[in-house]
C-alpha positions as a Markdown table, in Angstrom:
| # | Residue | x | y | z |
|---|---|---|---|---|
| 1 | Met | -8.1 | -8.8 | 25.4 |
| 2 | Thr | -9.1 | -6.2 | 22.9 |
| 3 | Ile | -9.1 | -7.5 | 19.3 |
| 4 | Arg | -7.8 | -4.9 | 16.8 |
| 5 | Val | -7.3 | -4.8 | 13.0 |
| 6 | Trp | -3.6 | -5.2 | 13.4 |
| 7 | Asp | -1.1 | -6.1 | 16.1 |
| 8 | Tyr | 2.6 | -7.0 | 15.8 |
| 9 | Leu | 3.4 | -8.5 | 19.2 |
| 10 | Ala | 2.6 | -12.1 | 18.4 |
| 11 | Glu | 4.8 | -11.9 | 15.3 |
| 12 | Tyr | 7.6 | -10.2 | 17.4 |
| 13 | Glu | 7.5 | -13.0 | 19.9 |
| 14 | Lys | 8.0 | -15.6 | 17.1 |
| 15 | Glu | 10.7 | -13.6 | 15.3 |
| 16 | Gln | 12.4 | -11.8 | 18.2 |
| 17 | Gly | 15.8 | -13.5 | 17.9 |
| 18 | Asp | 16.2 | -12.8 | 14.2 |
| 19 | Leu | 15.0 | -9.2 | 14.6 |
| 20 | Leu | 17.3 | -8.4 | 17.4 |
| 21 | Asp | 20.2 | -10.0 | 15.6 |
| 22 | Ala | 19.4 | -7.7 | 12.7 |
| 23 | Val | 19.8 | -4.7 | 14.9 |
| 24 | Glu | 23.0 | -6.1 | 16.4 |
| 25 | Thr | 24.4 | -6.7 | 12.9 |
| 26 | Val | 23.9 | -3.1 | 11.9 |
| 27 | Phe | 25.2 | -1.7 | 15.2 |
| 28 | Arg | 28.4 | -3.7 | 14.9 |
| 29 | Ser | 28.9 | -3.0 | 11.1 |
| 30 | Gly | 30.6 | 0.3 | 11.6 |
| 31 | Arg | 28.2 | 1.9 | 9.1 |
| 32 | Leu | 24.8 | 3.4 | 10.2 |
| 33 | Val | 23.7 | 5.2 | 7.0 |
| 34 | Leu | 23.5 | 3.8 | 3.5 |
| 35 | Gly | 25.6 | 0.8 | 4.3 |
| 36 | Ser | 25.6 | -2.9 | 3.4 |
| 37 | Ser | 22.1 | -3.5 | 4.8 |
| 38 | Val | 20.4 | -1.0 | 2.5 |
| 39 | Arg | 22.5 | -2.1 | -0.4 |
| 40 | Gly | 21.7 | -5.8 | 0.3 |
| 41 | Phe | 18.0 | -5.2 | 0.7 |
| 42 | Glu | 17.8 | -3.2 | -2.5 |
| 43 | Glu | 19.4 | -6.0 | -4.4 |
| 44 | Glu | 17.3 | -8.7 | -2.8 |
| 45 | Phe | 14.0 | -6.8 | -3.2 |
| 46 | Ala | 14.8 | -6.1 | -6.9 |
| 47 | Ala | 15.6 | -9.8 | -7.3 |
| 48 | Tyr | 12.3 | -10.9 | -5.7 |
| 49 | His | 10.5 | -8.9 | -8.4 |
| 50 | Gly | 12.8 | -9.9 | -11.2 |
| 51 | Ile | 13.5 | -6.3 | -11.9 |
| 52 | Ala | 16.8 | -4.5 | -12.4 |
| 53 | His | 16.7 | -1.7 | -9.8 |
| 54 | Cys | 15.5 | -0.9 | -6.3 |
| 55 | Val | 16.2 | 2.3 | -4.4 |
| 56 | Gly | 15.3 | 2.4 | -0.7 |
| 57 | Val | 13.8 | 5.6 | 0.8 |
| 58 | Asp | 12.5 | 6.7 | 4.1 |
| 59 | Asn | 8.8 | 6.1 | 3.7 |
| 60 | Gly | 6.2 | 5.1 | 1.2 |
| 61 | Thr | 5.0 | 8.6 | 0.5 |
| 62 | Asn | 8.5 | 9.6 | -0.6 |
| 63 | Ala | 8.7 | 6.5 | -2.7 |
| 64 | Ile | 5.8 | 7.8 | -4.7 |
| 65 | Lys | 7.0 | 11.4 | -4.7 |
| 66 | Leu | 10.6 | 10.6 | -5.7 |
| 67 | Gly | 9.3 | 8.1 | -8.2 |
| 68 | Leu | 7.2 | 10.8 | -9.9 |
| 69 | Gln | 10.1 | 13.2 | -10.0 |
| 70 | Ala | 12.5 | 10.5 | -11.3 |
| 71 | Leu | 10.1 | 9.8 | -14.1 |
| 72 | Gly | 10.0 | 13.5 | -15.0 |
| 73 | Val | 6.7 | 14.6 | -13.6 |
| 74 | Lys | 6.9 | 18.4 | -13.0 |
| 75 | Pro | 4.8 | 21.2 | -11.5 |
| 76 | Gly | 1.8 | 21.8 | -13.6 |
| 77 | Asp | 1.5 | 18.3 | -14.9 |
| 78 | Glu | -1.6 | 16.3 | -14.2 |
| 79 | Val | -1.5 | 12.8 | -12.6 |
| 80 | Ile | -4.6 | 10.5 | -12.7 |
| 81 | Thr | -5.4 | 8.4 | -9.7 |
| 82 | Val | -8.2 | 7.5 | -7.3 |
| 83 | Ser | -9.7 | 9.1 | -4.3 |
| 84 | Asn | -10.4 | 5.8 | -2.5 |
| 85 | Thr | -6.9 | 5.5 | -1.2 |
| 86 | Ala | -4.7 | 6.6 | 1.7 |
| 87 | Ala | -4.1 | 10.3 | 1.5 |
| 88 | Pro | -0.3 | 9.9 | 1.0 |
| 89 | Thr | -0.9 | 8.7 | -2.6 |
| 90 | Val | -2.3 | 12.1 | -3.3 |
| 91 | Leu | 0.0 | 14.1 | -1.0 |
| 92 | Ala | 2.9 | 12.7 | -3.0 |
| 93 | Ile | 1.4 | 13.9 | -6.3 |
| 94 | Asp | 0.7 | 17.3 | -4.8 |
| 95 | Gly | 4.2 | 17.3 | -3.3 |
| 96 | Val | 5.9 | 17.5 | -6.7 |
| 97 | Gly | 3.6 | 20.3 | -7.8 |
| 98 | Ala | 1.4 | 18.2 | -10.0 |
| 99 | Lys | -2.4 | 18.2 | -10.0 |
| 100 | Pro | -4.2 | 15.1 | -8.9 |
| 101 | Val | -7.0 | 14.1 | -11.2 |
| 102 | Phe | -9.5 | 11.6 | -9.8 |
| 103 | Val | -11.5 | 8.9 | -11.5 |
| 104 | Asp | -14.0 | 6.6 | -9.7 |
| 105 | Val | -13.5 | 3.0 | -8.7 |
| 106 | Arg | -15.3 | -0.2 | -9.4 |
| 107 | Glu | -18.0 | -1.1 | -6.9 |
| 108 | Glu | -17.2 | -4.8 | -7.0 |
| 109 | Asp | -13.5 | -4.6 | -6.0 |
| 110 | Phe | -12.8 | -1.0 | -5.1 |
| 111 | Leu | -10.0 | -0.7 | -7.7 |
| 112 | Ile | -9.7 | 2.1 | -10.3 |
| 113 | Asp | -12.3 | 2.0 | -13.1 |
| 114 | Val | -10.0 | 1.8 | -16.0 |
| 115 | Glu | -12.8 | 2.5 | -18.4 |
| 116 | Gln | -13.0 | 6.0 | -17.0 |
| 117 | Val | -9.4 | 6.9 | -17.3 |
| 118 | Glu | -9.2 | 7.9 | -21.0 |
| 119 | Ala | -12.0 | 10.5 | -20.5 |
| 120 | Ala | -9.8 | 12.2 | -17.7 |
| 121 | Ile | -6.8 | 12.6 | -20.0 |
| 122 | Thr | -5.9 | 16.2 | -21.1 |
| 123 | Glu | -3.0 | 17.7 | -22.8 |
| 124 | Arg | -1.4 | 18.3 | -19.4 |
| 125 | Thr | -1.7 | 14.6 | -18.3 |
| 126 | Arg | 1.7 | 13.1 | -17.7 |
| 127 | Cys | 1.3 | 10.0 | -15.5 |
| 128 | Ile | -1.2 | 7.5 | -14.1 |
| 129 | Val | -0.9 | 6.2 | -10.6 |
| 130 | Pro | -3.0 | 3.0 | -10.2 |
| 131 | Val | -3.4 | 2.0 | -6.6 |
| 132 | His | -3.2 | -1.8 | -6.0 |
| 133 | Leu | -5.6 | -1.4 | -3.1 |
| 134 | Tyr | -6.1 | -3.7 | -0.1 |
| 135 | Gly | -3.9 | -6.4 | -1.6 |
| 136 | Gln | -4.9 | -6.9 | -5.1 |
| 137 | Cys | -3.9 | -5.5 | -8.5 |
| 138 | Val | -5.6 | -3.1 | -10.9 |
| 139 | Asp | -6.4 | -4.5 | -14.3 |
| 140 | Met | -3.1 | -3.3 | -15.9 |
| 141 | Arg | -3.4 | -4.6 | -19.4 |
| 142 | Pro | -6.0 | -2.1 | -20.6 |
| 143 | Leu | -4.4 | 0.6 | -18.5 |
| 144 | Arg | -1.0 | 0.0 | -20.2 |
| 145 | Glu | -2.7 | 0.2 | -23.6 |
| 146 | Ile | -4.3 | 3.6 | -22.7 |
| 147 | Ala | -0.9 | 4.9 | -21.4 |
| 148 | Asn | 0.9 | 3.8 | -24.5 |
| 149 | Lys | -1.7 | 5.3 | -26.8 |
| 150 | His | -1.4 | 8.7 | -25.1 |
| 151 | Gly | 2.3 | 8.6 | -24.3 |
| 152 | Leu | 1.8 | 8.5 | -20.5 |
| 153 | Leu | 3.9 | 7.1 | -17.7 |
| 154 | Ile | 2.6 | 4.6 | -15.1 |
| 155 | Leu | 3.8 | 4.6 | -11.5 |
| 156 | Glu | 2.3 | 1.7 | -9.6 |
| 157 | Asp | 1.3 | 2.4 | -5.9 |
| 158 | Cys | 2.2 | -0.9 | -4.4 |
| 159 | Ala | 2.0 | 0.1 | -0.7 |
| 160 | Gln | -0.7 | -2.5 | 0.0 |
| 161 | Ser | 0.3 | -5.2 | -2.5 |
| 162 | His | 3.6 | -6.8 | -1.7 |
| 163 | Gly | 3.6 | -10.2 | -3.4 |
| 164 | Ala | 0.3 | -9.7 | -5.2 |
| 165 | Arg | 0.1 | -11.0 | -8.7 |
| 166 | His | -2.0 | -10.1 | -11.8 |
| 167 | His | -2.2 | -12.9 | -14.4 |
| 168 | Gly | 1.0 | -14.3 | -12.8 |
| 169 | Thr | 2.9 | -11.0 | -12.9 |
| 170 | Leu | 4.0 | -9.4 | -9.6 |
| 171 | Ala | 2.6 | -6.0 | -8.6 |
| 172 | Gly | 5.3 | -3.4 | -9.2 |
| 173 | Thr | 6.6 | -4.8 | -12.5 |
| 174 | Met | 3.9 | -3.7 | -14.8 |
| 175 | Gly | 4.5 | 0.1 | -15.0 |
| 176 | Asp | 7.5 | 2.4 | -15.6 |
| 177 | Ala | 8.2 | 2.4 | -11.8 |
| 178 | Ala | 6.5 | 1.3 | -8.6 |
| 179 | Ala | 6.5 | 2.6 | -5.1 |
| 180 | Phe | 6.3 | 0.5 | -1.9 |
| 181 | Ser | 5.7 | 1.3 | 1.7 |
| 182 | Phe | 7.2 | -0.7 | 4.5 |
| 183 | Tyr | 5.1 | 0.9 | 7.3 |
| 184 | Pro | 4.8 | -1.7 | 10.1 |
| 185 | Thr | 1.2 | -2.7 | 9.2 |
| 186 | Lys | 2.1 | -3.7 | 5.6 |
| 187 | Val | 2.4 | -7.2 | 4.2 |
| 188 | Leu | 6.2 | -6.6 | 4.3 |
| 189 | Gly | 6.5 | -4.3 | 7.2 |
| 190 | Ala | 9.5 | -2.7 | 9.0 |
| 191 | Tyr | 9.7 | -1.8 | 12.7 |
| 192 | Gly | 9.3 | 1.9 | 11.8 |
| 193 | Asp | 9.0 | 3.8 | 8.5 |
| 194 | Gly | 10.5 | 2.7 | 5.2 |
| 195 | Gly | 9.9 | 2.6 | 1.5 |
| 196 | Ala | 11.4 | 1.8 | -1.9 |
| 197 | Thr | 10.9 | 2.5 | -5.5 |
| 198 | Ile | 11.7 | -0.1 | -8.1 |
| 199 | Thr | 12.2 | 0.3 | -11.9 |
| 200 | Ala | 13.7 | -1.4 | -14.9 |
| 201 | Ser | 15.2 | 1.9 | -16.1 |
| 202 | Ser | 18.8 | 2.7 | -15.3 |
| 203 | Glu | 18.1 | 6.4 | -15.9 |
| 204 | Val | 15.2 | 6.4 | -13.4 |
| 205 | Glu | 17.3 | 4.6 | -10.9 |
| 206 | Gln | 20.1 | 7.2 | -11.2 |
| 207 | Asn | 17.5 | 10.0 | -10.7 |
| 208 | Leu | 16.1 | 8.2 | -7.7 |
| 209 | Arg | 19.5 | 7.8 | -6.0 |
| 210 | Arg | 20.3 | 11.5 | -6.6 |
| 211 | Leu | 16.9 | 12.6 | -5.4 |
| 212 | Arg | 17.0 | 10.7 | -2.1 |
| 213 | Tyr | 20.5 | 12.1 | -1.2 |
| 214 | Tyr | 20.0 | 15.8 | -1.4 |
| 215 | Gly | 20.5 | 15.9 | -5.2 |
| 216 | Met | 24.1 | 14.9 | -4.8 |
| 217 | Glu | 25.7 | 12.3 | -7.0 |
| 218 | Glu | 29.5 | 11.9 | -6.9 |
| 219 | Arg | 30.7 | 14.3 | -4.2 |
| 220 | Tyr | 29.2 | 15.1 | -0.8 |
| 221 | Tyr | 28.1 | 18.7 | -0.5 |
| 222 | Val | 27.9 | 19.1 | -4.3 |
| 223 | Val | 24.2 | 19.3 | -5.3 |
| 224 | Glu | 23.6 | 18.4 | -8.9 |
| 225 | Thr | 19.9 | 19.0 | -8.8 |
| 226 | Pro | 17.8 | 19.9 | -5.7 |
| 227 | Gly | 16.8 | 16.7 | -3.9 |
| 228 | His | 15.8 | 15.4 | -0.5 |
| 229 | Asn | 17.1 | 13.7 | 2.6 |
| 230 | Ser | 15.1 | 10.5 | 2.0 |
| 231 | Arg | 17.3 | 7.5 | 2.9 |
| 232 | Leu | 16.1 | 4.1 | 4.0 |
| 233 | Asp | 17.5 | 3.5 | 7.5 |
| 234 | Glu | 20.2 | 0.7 | 7.9 |
| 235 | Val | 18.4 | -0.9 | 10.8 |
| 236 | Gln | 15.0 | -1.0 | 9.0 |
| 237 | Ala | 16.8 | -2.3 | 5.9 |
| 238 | Glu | 18.4 | -5.2 | 7.7 |
| 239 | Ile | 15.1 | -6.1 | 9.4 |
| 240 | Leu | 13.4 | -6.0 | 6.0 |
| 241 | Arg | 16.1 | -8.3 | 4.5 |
| 242 | Arg | 15.2 | -10.9 | 7.2 |
| 243 | Lys | 11.5 | -10.5 | 6.7 |
| 244 | Leu | 11.7 | -10.6 | 2.9 |
| 245 | Thr | 12.7 | -14.2 | 3.2 |
| 246 | Arg | 9.4 | -14.8 | 4.9 |
| 247 | Leu | 7.2 | -12.7 | 2.7 |
| 248 | Asp | 5.5 | -15.6 | 0.9 |
| 249 | Asp | 4.8 | -17.2 | 4.3 |
| 250 | Tyr | 3.2 | -13.9 | 5.5 |
| 251 | Val | 1.0 | -14.0 | 2.3 |
| 252 | Asp | 0.0 | -17.6 | 2.9 |
| 253 | Gly | -0.9 | -16.7 | 6.5 |
| 254 | Arg | -3.1 | -13.8 | 5.4 |
| 255 | Arg | -4.9 | -16.0 | 2.8 |
| 256 | Ala | -5.6 | -18.6 | 5.5 |
| 257 | Val | -7.2 | -15.9 | 7.7 |
| 258 | Ala | -9.2 | -14.7 | 4.7 |
| 259 | Gln | -10.5 | -18.2 | 4.0 |
| 260 | Arg | -11.7 | -18.6 | 7.6 |
| 261 | Tyr | -13.7 | -15.4 | 7.1 |
| 262 | Val | -15.2 | -16.8 | 4.0 |
| 263 | Asp | -16.1 | -20.1 | 5.8 |
| 264 | Gly | -17.5 | -18.3 | 8.8 |
| 265 | Leu | -19.2 | -15.3 | 7.3 |
| 266 | Gly | -20.0 | -16.3 | 3.7 |
| 267 | Asp | -23.6 | -17.1 | 4.4 |
| 268 | Thr | -24.4 | -13.7 | 6.0 |
| 269 | Asp | -25.4 | -10.5 | 4.4 |
| 270 | Leu | -22.0 | -9.0 | 4.9 |
| 271 | Lys | -20.3 | -8.3 | 1.5 |
| 272 | Leu | -16.9 | -10.0 | 1.5 |
| 273 | Pro | -14.0 | -9.0 | -0.7 |
| 274 | Gln | -14.3 | -10.0 | -4.4 |
| 275 | Leu | -11.3 | -11.3 | -6.2 |
| 276 | Ala | -10.8 | -9.5 | -9.6 |
| 277 | Asp | -10.1 | -11.6 | -12.7 |
| 278 | Gly | -6.6 | -12.9 | -12.9 |
| 279 | Asn | -5.6 | -11.6 | -9.4 |
| 280 | Glu | -3.8 | -13.3 | -6.5 |
| 281 | His | -4.9 | -11.4 | -3.5 |
| 282 | Val | -2.5 | -10.9 | -0.5 |
| 283 | Tyr | -5.1 | -9.3 | 1.8 |
| 284 | Tyr | -3.2 | -6.4 | 3.3 |
| 285 | Val | -6.6 | -5.5 | 4.8 |
| 286 | Tyr | -9.8 | -7.5 | 4.7 |
| 287 | Val | -12.4 | -5.0 | 3.7 |
| 288 | Val | -16.1 | -5.9 | 4.0 |
| 289 | Arg | -19.3 | -3.9 | 3.3 |
| 290 | His | -22.6 | -3.4 | 5.0 |
| 291 | Pro | -25.2 | -0.6 | 4.8 |
| 292 | Arg | -25.4 | -0.5 | 8.6 |
| 293 | Arg | -21.7 | -0.3 | 9.1 |
| 294 | Asp | -21.6 | 2.3 | 11.8 |
| 295 | Glu | -24.1 | 0.4 | 14.0 |
| 296 | Ile | -22.1 | -2.8 | 13.6 |
| 297 | Leu | -18.8 | -1.2 | 14.6 |
| 298 | Glu | -20.5 | 0.4 | 17.6 |
| 299 | Arg | -21.9 | -2.9 | 18.8 |
| 300 | Leu | -18.6 | -4.7 | 18.2 |
| 301 | Arg | -17.0 | -2.5 | 20.8 |
| 302 | Gly | -19.3 | -4.2 | 23.3 |
| 303 | Tyr | -17.5 | -7.4 | 22.4 |
| 304 | Asp | -14.1 | -5.7 | 22.9 |
| 305 | Ile | -13.4 | -5.6 | 19.2 |
| 306 | Glu | -12.1 | -2.3 | 17.8 |
| 307 | Leu | -12.1 | -2.2 | 14.0 |
| 308 | Asn | -11.4 | 0.6 | 11.6 |
| 309 | Ile | -12.4 | 1.9 | 8.2 |
| 310 | Ser | -10.1 | 2.1 | 5.1 |
| 311 | Tyr | -11.1 | 4.8 | 4.2 |
| 312 | Pro | -13.9 | 6.8 | 5.8 |
| 313 | Trp | -13.1 | 10.0 | 4.1 |
| 314 | Pro | -12.4 | 10.0 | 0.3 |
| 315 | Val | -9.5 | 12.2 | -0.5 |
| 316 | His | -11.5 | 14.5 | -2.8 |
| 317 | Thr | -13.8 | 15.4 | 0.2 |
| 318 | Met | -11.0 | 16.4 | 2.5 |
| 319 | Thr | -10.6 | 20.2 | 3.2 |
| 320 | Gly | -6.9 | 19.9 | 2.4 |
| 321 | Phe | -7.8 | 19.2 | -1.2 |
| 322 | Ala | -10.7 | 21.5 | -1.6 |
| 323 | His | -8.7 | 23.6 | -4.0 |
| 324 | Leu | -9.0 | 20.8 | -6.6 |
| 325 | Gly | -12.7 | 21.7 | -6.9 |
| 326 | Tyr | -14.4 | 18.4 | -6.5 |
| 327 | Gln | -18.0 | 18.5 | -5.1 |
| 328 | Lys | -20.0 | 15.9 | -3.3 |
| 329 | Gly | -21.3 | 13.4 | -5.8 |
| 330 | Ala | -18.3 | 13.8 | -8.1 |
| 331 | Leu | -17.2 | 10.2 | -7.5 |
| 332 | Pro | -20.4 | 8.4 | -6.5 |
| 333 | Val | -19.0 | 4.8 | -6.1 |
| 334 | Thr | -16.1 | 6.1 | -3.9 |
| 335 | Glu | -18.5 | 8.1 | -1.8 |
| 336 | Lys | -20.9 | 5.2 | -1.4 |
| 337 | Leu | -18.2 | 2.8 | -0.3 |
| 338 | Ala | -16.9 | 5.2 | 2.3 |
| 339 | Asp | -20.2 | 4.9 | 4.1 |
| 340 | Glu | -20.3 | 1.1 | 4.1 |
| 341 | Ile | -16.8 | -0.4 | 4.3 |
| 342 | Phe | -14.8 | -1.5 | 7.3 |
| 343 | Ser | -11.9 | -3.8 | 7.9 |
| 344 | Leu | -11.8 | -7.1 | 9.9 |
| 345 | Pro | -8.7 | -8.1 | 11.8 |
| 346 | Met | -6.0 | -9.3 | 9.4 |
| 347 | Tyr | -2.4 | -10.3 | 10.0 |
| 348 | Pro | -0.6 | -13.6 | 9.7 |
| 349 | Ala | -0.1 | -14.1 | 13.5 |
| 350 | Leu | -3.8 | -13.6 | 14.2 |
| 351 | Ser | -4.8 | -16.6 | 16.4 |
| 352 | Met | -7.7 | -18.8 | 15.5 |
| 353 | Glu | -9.2 | -18.0 | 18.9 |
| 354 | Leu | -9.4 | -14.3 | 18.0 |
| 355 | Gln | -10.6 | -15.1 | 14.5 |
| 356 | Asp | -13.4 | -17.2 | 15.9 |
| 357 | Lys | -14.4 | -14.5 | 18.4 |
| 358 | Thr | -14.6 | -12.0 | 15.6 |
| 359 | Ile | -16.6 | -14.3 | 13.4 |
| 360 | Ser | -19.0 | -15.3 | 16.1 |
| 361 | Ser | -19.5 | -11.8 | 17.3 |
| 362 | Leu | -20.3 | -10.5 | 13.8 |
| 363 | Arg | -22.7 | -13.4 | 13.2 |
| 364 | Glu | -24.5 | -12.6 | 16.4 |
| 365 | Ile | -24.8 | -8.9 | 15.6 |
| 366 | Leu | -25.8 | -9.5 | 12.0 |
| 367 | Ser | -28.5 | -11.9 | 13.0 |
| 368 | Thr | -30.3 | -9.2 | 15.0 |
| 369 | Leu | -30.1 | -6.3 | 12.5 |
């Protein structure tokens, strides 16, 4: 059996009855688009975060894009973020016509280096998009102070941080709005695409609802402002409602896997994830470091273990963003990490047998390097 970073089949076997009942519930409801399942999930996801509003959309990329638009980010504005992230973070910024401006990350935890943010602010800066990467939160207190000082907005990218906390506060509740992805691999994952944006602002919520539905508000076919077709699907919403009740259990399962990696690999020269001060990590991915990463990955294939890298190509080095003008060496920590990081298998249903094989295989390889 090939061991991979993520697999949903064991979870599906355990939850099959509830998941299929969710599909049946929607199919028998008489409403397949923007019905009671989307409405119910929005209410329950907002309540989980203790925040007023949630608007479900079709994917995490659009959760960021519509979130930016709903906050008032316009073409020509600048948005500060990181290059050590999934490309959709930056594609969403580009998608509203704004210019992504990158700052480097901290080597110890891979999160945005808040101390570099202020130097990146210009008269065109409108928003900051901190990425709560790999399952733990950016240090939001000083970032909020910088944003307040310069009159900037904050949109949290929470695609990888469902249930994570910073000094006891949930990810997604520390900015002006927050975007979530429910792609199947996520801590709270659907069985297809899905996303949501949450906010405490009624105005931002109204903007979001209009933007996800063509720009229409009160009457179908009457566009108030140009928008999108970006609705969360009823079936995915009902599945997410069921899985939301198990979110804390999923997080506990991931933490248990993480602890087994610490116990089994903590005495090797593999650099394991570091927990930032005040954070409660949810381990969306378990990212480790080694200077001989590529050799390790190649040798693991001989043990039938197929791992991946999050992320091998920093966004600022991609040809699709060459127009931004970043040269090699512009973000030295990000670029160094891209050569050394890789992800170990991480999902709640990962069996102890597969964990043990991963650990023993890595120990054997590391002992011979």
